[in-house]
Coordinates of C-alpha atoms in Angstrom, one line a residue:
M1 CA -116.0 246.4 14.8
L2 CA -113.7 246.7 17.8
T3 CA -113.3 243.9 20.2
P4 CA -114.3 244.7 23.8
A5 CA -110.6 244.8 24.8
A6 CA -109.7 247.2 21.9
A7 CA -112.7 249.4 22.8
L8 CA -111.7 249.6 26.4
D9 CA -108.1 250.5 25.4
A10 CA -109.5 253.2 23.0
V11 CA -111.7 254.7 25.8
R12 CA -108.8 254.8 28.3
G13 CA -106.5 256.3 25.7
A14 CA -108.9 259.1 24.9
M15 CA -109.6 260.1 28.5
R16 CA -108.0 263.2 29.9
P17 CA -106.8 262.9 33.5
F18 CA -109.1 264.6 36.0
D19 CA -107.9 267.6 38.0
T20 CA -106.4 267.2 41.5
D21 CA -108.3 268.3 44.6
I22 CA -107.2 268.9 48.2
V23 CA -109.7 266.7 50.1
P24 CA -110.2 267.0 53.9
L25 CA -109.6 263.7 55.7
E26 CA -113.2 263.3 56.8
R27 CA -114.3 263.3 53.2
A28 CA -111.4 261.3 51.7
T29 CA -113.0 257.8 51.8
G30 CA -113.6 256.5 48.3
R31 CA -111.4 259.1 46.7
V32 CA -108.4 258.2 44.5
L33 CA -105.1 259.3 46.0
R34 CA -102.8 261.5 43.9
Q35 CA -100.0 261.5 46.4
A36 CA -97.9 259.1 48.4
V37 CA -98.7 259.0 52.1
R38 CA -95.5 258.6 54.1
A39 CA -95.0 257.8 57.8
E40 CA -94.5 260.9 59.9
R41 CA -92.3 259.0 62.4
D42 CA -91.5 255.5 63.5
Q43 CA -94.4 253.2 64.4
P44 CA -94.6 252.7 67.2
P45 CA -92.7 255.9 67.9
F46 CA -91.3 254.5 71.1
D47 CA -90.8 251.1 72.8
R48 CA -94.5 250.4 73.7
V49 CA -95.8 248.3 76.5
T50 CA -98.4 245.8 75.4
M51 CA -99.6 244.4 78.8
D52 CA -100.5 245.8 82.1
G53 CA -97.9 244.8 84.7
I54 CA -94.4 245.8 85.8
A55 CA -91.4 246.8 83.8
I56 CA -88.1 245.3 85.0
A57 CA -84.5 244.9 84.0
Y58 CA -84.3 241.3 82.7
D59 CA -80.8 240.7 83.9
T60 CA -81.9 241.2 87.5
F61 CA -84.7 238.6 87.0
A62 CA -82.1 236.2 85.3
R63 CA -80.0 236.4 88.5
G64 CA -82.8 235.0 90.5
E65 CA -84.5 238.2 91.9
R66 CA -88.3 237.9 92.2
R67 CA -89.1 240.9 94.4
F68 CA -88.9 244.4 93.0
T69 CA -89.5 247.7 94.7
I70 CA -92.1 249.8 92.9
A71 CA -90.4 253.0 91.9
A72 CA -93.2 254.7 89.9
R73 CA -96.2 254.2 87.8
Q74 CA -96.2 254.7 84.0
H75 CA -99.6 255.4 82.2
A76 CA -100.1 255.7 78.4
G77 CA -99.5 259.3 77.3
E78 CA -97.1 260.2 80.1
P79 CA -93.4 261.0 79.6
P80 CA -91.2 258.0 80.2
R81 CA -90.1 257.1 83.8
A82 CA -86.8 255.2 84.6
L83 CA -85.7 252.5 86.9
G84 CA -83.7 254.0 89.7
D85 CA -81.6 250.9 90.1
P86 CA -81.8 247.3 88.8
G87 CA -83.8 246.1 91.8
Q88 CA -86.7 248.4 91.2
C89 CA -89.7 248.1 88.8
V90 CA -92.2 250.5 87.3
E91 CA -95.9 249.7 87.2
V92 CA -96.9 250.1 83.5
M93 CA -100.2 250.2 81.6
T94 CA -100.9 249.0 78.1
G95 CA -99.8 251.6 75.6
A96 CA -97.3 253.3 77.9
V97 CA -93.7 254.2 77.0
L98 CA -91.3 251.5 78.3
P99 CA -89.4 253.0 81.2
A100 CA -85.7 253.6 80.7
Q101 CA -83.4 250.8 81.8
A102 CA -86.3 248.3 81.5
D103 CA -86.4 245.5 78.9
C104 CA -89.0 243.1 80.2
V105 CA -92.7 243.4 81.2
V106 CA -94.2 240.9 83.6
P107 CA -98.1 240.7 83.4
V108 CA -100.1 241.9 86.3
E109 CA -101.6 238.4 86.6
R110 CA -98.2 237.1 87.5
I111 CA -97.4 239.4 90.3
A112 CA -98.6 240.2 93.9
V113 CA -98.2 243.7 95.2
A114 CA -97.9 244.5 99.0
D115 CA -96.2 247.3 100.9
G116 CA -94.8 248.9 97.7
V117 CA -93.1 245.6 96.5
A118 CA -94.2 243.6 93.5
A119 CA -93.4 239.9 93.9
I120 CA -93.4 237.6 90.8
E121 CA -95.0 234.2 91.2
S122 CA -92.8 231.2 91.7
G123 CA -91.9 229.3 88.6
Y124 CA -92.8 232.1 86.2
A125 CA -90.4 232.1 83.2
A126 CA -89.8 235.6 81.8
E127 CA -88.0 236.5 78.6
R128 CA -86.1 239.6 77.6
G129 CA -88.2 241.9 75.4
Q130 CA -91.5 240.2 76.3
Y131 CA -94.7 242.3 76.0
I132 CA -92.8 245.1 74.4
H133 CA -93.6 246.5 70.9
P134 CA -90.2 247.8 69.8
Q135 CA -89.9 251.3 68.3
G136 CA -90.1 251.2 64.5
S137 CA -90.9 247.5 64.3
D138 CA -94.1 248.3 62.2
H139 CA -92.4 250.8 60.0
R140 CA -89.8 253.6 60.0
A141 CA -90.3 257.3 59.5
G142 CA -90.6 258.1 55.8
T143 CA -91.9 254.7 54.7
E144 CA -94.5 254.9 52.0
L145 CA -97.7 253.6 53.5
L146 CA -100.2 254.5 50.7
A147 CA -99.3 254.9 47.1
P148 CA -100.8 257.2 44.5
G149 CA -103.7 255.4 42.8
A150 CA -105.1 253.8 45.9
V151 CA -108.8 254.2 46.7
V152 CA -109.0 255.5 50.2
A153 CA -110.7 253.0 52.5
P154 CA -111.7 253.5 56.2
A155 CA -108.5 251.7 57.3
D156 CA -106.5 254.1 55.1
V157 CA -108.1 257.1 56.9
A158 CA -106.5 255.8 60.1
I159 CA -103.1 255.6 58.3
I160 CA -103.4 259.1 56.9
A161 CA -104.4 260.5 60.3
S162 CA -101.4 258.7 61.9
C163 CA -99.1 260.5 59.5
G164 CA -100.4 263.8 60.8
L165 CA -102.2 264.8 57.6
T166 CA -105.5 266.6 57.8
A167 CA -106.1 266.5 54.0
V168 CA -104.7 264.7 51.0
E169 CA -104.3 265.2 47.3
A170 CA -107.0 263.2 45.4
A171 CA -108.4 263.0 41.9
G172 CA -111.1 265.6 41.3
L173 CA -114.6 264.4 40.6
P174 CA -115.9 265.1 37.1
V175 CA -119.1 267.0 36.5
M176 CA -121.3 264.4 34.9
R177 CA -124.7 264.4 33.1
V178 CA -126.8 261.3 32.5
I179 CA -129.3 261.7 29.7
S180 CA -132.0 259.2 28.9
T181 CA -133.4 259.5 25.4
G182 CA -136.7 258.1 24.1
S183 CA -140.1 259.6 23.5
E184 CA -141.7 256.6 25.2
L185 CA -140.1 257.2 28.6
V186 CA -142.1 258.2 31.6
P187 CA -140.4 258.6 35.1
A188 CA -141.6 256.8 38.2
G189 CA -144.5 258.5 39.8
P190 CA -146.8 260.0 37.2
P191 CA -149.5 257.9 35.5
I192 CA -148.4 255.9 32.5
E193 CA -150.2 255.0 29.3
A194 CA -150.2 251.5 27.9
H195 CA -147.9 252.5 25.0
Q196 CA -145.3 254.1 27.3
V197 CA -142.3 252.7 29.3
R198 CA -141.1 253.6 32.7
S199 CA -137.7 255.3 32.7
S200 CA -135.2 253.0 34.5
N201 CA -131.9 253.4 32.8
G202 CA -131.2 256.9 34.2
P203 CA -131.8 256.1 37.8
A204 CA -129.8 252.9 37.4
L205 CA -126.8 254.7 35.8
L206 CA -126.9 257.4 38.6
A207 CA -126.9 254.6 41.2
M208 CA -123.9 252.8 39.6
L209 CA -121.9 256.0 39.2
R210 CA -122.6 257.2 42.8
Q211 CA -121.8 253.8 44.2
H212 CA -118.3 254.3 42.8
G213 CA -117.9 257.8 44.3
F214 CA -119.0 259.9 41.3
D215 CA -121.5 262.1 43.0
D216 CA -121.5 265.2 40.9
C217 CA -124.0 264.0 38.3
A218 CA -127.5 265.0 37.3
H219 CA -130.1 263.3 35.1
E220 CA -132.4 264.5 32.3
E221 CA -134.9 262.7 30.0
L222 CA -135.2 263.8 26.4
A223 CA -137.6 262.9 23.7
D224 CA -136.4 261.6 20.3
E225 CA -136.5 265.1 18.6
P226 CA -133.3 266.3 16.9
A227 CA -133.8 270.0 17.7
L228 CA -134.4 269.3 21.3
L229 CA -131.5 266.8 21.5
R230 CA -129.2 269.3 19.9
D231 CA -130.2 272.2 22.2
R232 CA -130.0 270.2 25.4
L233 CA -126.8 268.2 24.6
A234 CA -125.1 271.5 23.7
R235 CA -125.9 272.8 27.1
H236 CA -124.7 269.7 28.8
L237 CA -121.5 269.8 26.9
D238 CA -120.9 273.4 28.2
E239 CA -121.6 272.4 31.8
A240 CA -120.1 268.9 32.2
S241 CA -116.9 267.1 31.4
V242 CA -118.5 263.6 31.1
L243 CA -121.8 262.8 29.4
V244 CA -123.4 259.3 29.6
L245 CA -126.4 258.8 27.3
S246 CA -128.7 255.9 26.9
G247 CA -130.7 255.2 23.8
G248 CA -130.8 256.5 20.3
V249 CA -127.5 255.0 19.0
S250 CA -128.7 252.0 17.0
M251 CA -129.9 251.9 13.4
G252 CA -133.5 253.0 13.8
K253 CA -135.1 256.0 12.1
A254 CA -135.4 257.7 15.5
D255 CA -131.8 257.0 16.6
F256 CA -130.6 260.6 16.2
V257 CA -127.8 260.7 18.9
P258 CA -124.8 260.0 16.7
E259 CA -125.7 262.7 14.1
V260 CA -126.5 265.2 16.8
L261 CA -123.2 264.6 18.6
N262 CA -121.4 265.0 15.3
A263 CA -123.1 268.3 14.6
L264 CA -122.0 269.5 18.0
G265 CA -118.4 268.8 17.3
V266 CA -118.0 265.6 19.3
E267 CA -115.5 263.5 17.5
R268 CA -116.4 259.8 17.2
V269 CA -113.8 257.4 18.5
F270 CA -115.8 254.3 17.7
H271 CA -119.3 253.1 17.1
K272 CA -120.2 249.5 17.7
I273 CA -118.4 246.8 19.6
A274 CA -118.3 243.1 18.9
Q275 CA -120.2 242.1 22.0
R276 CA -123.6 241.0 23.1
P277 CA -125.4 242.8 24.8
G278 CA -124.3 246.3 24.0
K279 CA -123.1 246.1 20.4
P280 CA -124.3 249.6 19.3
M281 CA -122.3 251.6 21.9
W282 CA -120.9 254.9 20.7
F283 CA -118.0 256.8 22.3
G284 CA -116.5 260.2 21.4
I285 CA -114.6 263.2 22.6
G286 CA -116.1 266.7 22.6
P287 CA -114.4 269.9 21.4
R288 CA -113.1 270.7 24.9
G289 CA -112.1 267.2 25.8
Q290 CA -115.5 266.1 27.2
A291 CA -115.9 262.3 27.2
V292 CA -119.2 261.3 25.7
F293 CA -120.5 257.7 26.2
A294 CA -123.7 256.9 24.2
L295 CA -124.9 253.6 25.4
P296 CA -127.6 251.4 23.9
G297 CA -131.1 251.9 25.3
N298 CA -131.9 248.4 26.3
P299 CA -131.5 248.2 30.0
V300 CA -129.2 245.2 30.3
S301 CA -127.0 246.7 27.5
T302 CA -126.9 250.0 29.3
L303 CA -125.8 248.6 32.6
V304 CA -123.2 246.2 31.1
C305 CA -121.7 249.0 29.0
C306 CA -121.6 251.4 31.9
R307 CA -119.8 248.8 34.1
H308 CA -117.5 247.7 31.3
Y309 CA -116.4 251.0 29.8
V310 CA -117.7 254.1 31.6
L311 CA -116.6 253.1 35.1
P312 CA -113.1 251.9 34.1
A313 CA -112.6 255.0 32.0
L314 CA -113.5 257.3 35.0
L315 CA -111.3 255.4 37.3
H316 CA -108.4 255.5 34.8
A317 CA -108.8 259.3 34.5
S318 CA -108.7 259.4 38.3
G319 CA -105.4 257.7 38.3
R320 CA -106.7 254.6 40.1
S321 CA -104.4 251.6 40.1
A322 CA -105.9 248.7 38.1
P323 CA -108.0 246.4 40.3
P324 CA -107.0 242.7 40.3
R325 CA -108.6 240.5 37.6
E326 CA -111.0 237.9 38.8
W327 CA -112.0 234.5 37.4
A328 CA -114.8 232.2 38.4
L329 CA -115.8 228.6 37.5
L330 CA -119.1 228.0 35.6
T331 CA -121.5 225.8 37.5
E332 CA -123.2 224.6 34.4
D333 CA -122.5 224.2 30.6
V334 CA -123.0 227.3 28.5
T335 CA -123.5 227.3 24.7
F336 CA -124.0 230.3 22.6
K337 CA -123.6 231.5 19.0
A338 CA -119.9 232.5 18.8
D339 CA -120.1 235.5 16.6
L340 CA -119.6 238.1 19.3
T341 CA -118.1 238.2 22.8
A342 CA -120.9 237.4 25.3
F343 CA -121.4 239.1 28.6
L344 CA -123.5 236.7 30.7
P345 CA -125.0 237.8 34.1
V346 CA -124.2 235.4 37.0
R347 CA -124.8 234.8 40.6
L348 CA -121.7 234.0 42.7
A349 CA -121.0 231.6 45.5
C350 CA -117.8 230.5 47.2
R351 CA -117.3 226.8 47.9
E352 CA -115.7 225.5 51.1
D353 CA -112.4 225.0 49.1
A354 CA -112.4 228.8 48.4
T355 CA -113.4 228.3 44.8
L356 CA -115.5 231.1 43.4
C357 CA -118.4 229.7 41.3
A358 CA -120.6 231.5 38.8
T359 CA -124.1 230.4 38.1
P360 CA -125.5 231.8 34.8
A361 CA -128.5 234.0 35.1
P362 CA -129.3 234.7 31.4
T363 CA -131.8 237.4 30.6
N364 CA -134.7 236.8 28.2
T365 CA -133.6 239.7 26.1
S366 CA -131.4 242.8 26.6
G367 CA -134.5 244.5 27.8
D368 CA -135.1 242.0 30.6
F369 CA -133.5 244.1 33.3
A370 CA -135.6 242.4 36.0
S371 CA -133.5 239.2 35.6
L372 CA -130.5 241.1 36.8
G373 CA -131.9 241.2 40.3
G374 CA -129.7 239.2 42.6
T375 CA -126.9 238.9 40.2
H376 CA -123.4 239.9 41.3
G377 CA -121.9 240.7 37.9
Y378 CA -121.3 239.0 34.5
V379 CA -118.7 236.7 33.0
E380 CA -117.0 237.2 29.7
L381 CA -117.3 234.5 27.1
A382 CA -114.8 234.8 24.3
Q383 CA -116.2 234.9 20.7
D384 CA -113.7 232.3 19.5
R385 CA -115.5 229.4 21.0
S386 CA -119.2 228.5 21.4
H387 CA -119.2 225.9 24.2
F388 CA -118.1 226.4 27.8
P389 CA -118.4 223.2 29.8
Q390 CA -119.2 223.2 33.5
G391 CA -116.1 224.0 35.5
T392 CA -114.6 226.3 32.9
A393 CA -112.7 229.3 34.4
V394 CA -114.0 232.5 32.8
P395 CA -113.2 236.2 33.4
L396 CA -115.5 237.8 36.0
H397 CA -116.7 241.4 36.1
R398 CA -118.6 242.3 39.3
W399 CA -121.2 245.1 39.1
R400 CA -119.2 246.9 41.7
L401 CA -115.5 247.2 41.0
L402 CA -113.2 246.0 43.9

């Protein structure tokens, strides 16, 4: 069996990069950039006034002059004015271009204006360059502000717009199908018999995928019938580039998914991972490069495998830069049978010293999905040890990737 790390490497290595789309700026949030975004011009593009007041020549102030004739008024968005002579000033507003020949701004609170003259208060100490945001001091024209692989955040939208771009190149969104298998499944809504089970995996998988920006996905529930599975999965392979199945991949007599996928020409990359929960996971590549993830049907296993393998694979194919690894300290001792890597759900809290702490929230079984409520993710406990004392730093995987 593969280790979780080897399985993740195998998944990433088998994924084909997604296509590139041209995405309008208003729909770019959450998409993965496929281009560098470079500054259109210097920022700020001019010497920018940062305080309402008057703009003066500092040398005149340094010679002792405290009264300046107001030559003009400069608002933000207006072409720059100029000092007619060193004894003049220009009234300026925050955001305005600094008038020519001026190199100092005195705040309006420090002046008194009467009869067209601005008088600076006695004892005020001005400095050359004060309240001026120099041209290009944030960045110069052509500077790379966003790199390929970045996930566009709201602040990035402001950056892109400032560069004069109305659209960006971003990773395309795959067409996805989520398929829940199991003759016992009944969706929410209709009446349910005592021997049946509500279908929860499909809605949860859709929610997790959409939370990470993968919106082009639909869900279907299929009974454990080989002919039906073959017919419907064949159609989904024709229509979609990524399939995510739950159920039917273990060793039971009704676990038909691996043999059906094989019959449809999906080449197995691996089946089973040395982990708990989620050991029976299956992954393969279809005849046209479709990625097929067949996850175990127990709900906790389904969600862990989707978070640990499906989401990283999709983001890798999008070209996203790898998110930073996280670690947390266990708040209590953990002991388990060390034959497989364990993924243990946790609740997180940050102490006053900025230490991130993980409190174990173990499930009863891999079917106990209700215990996941209120958890923030899971920690990874290596299979080469069985005891993890309180205070041990362990790798953390949040349900939502950063």
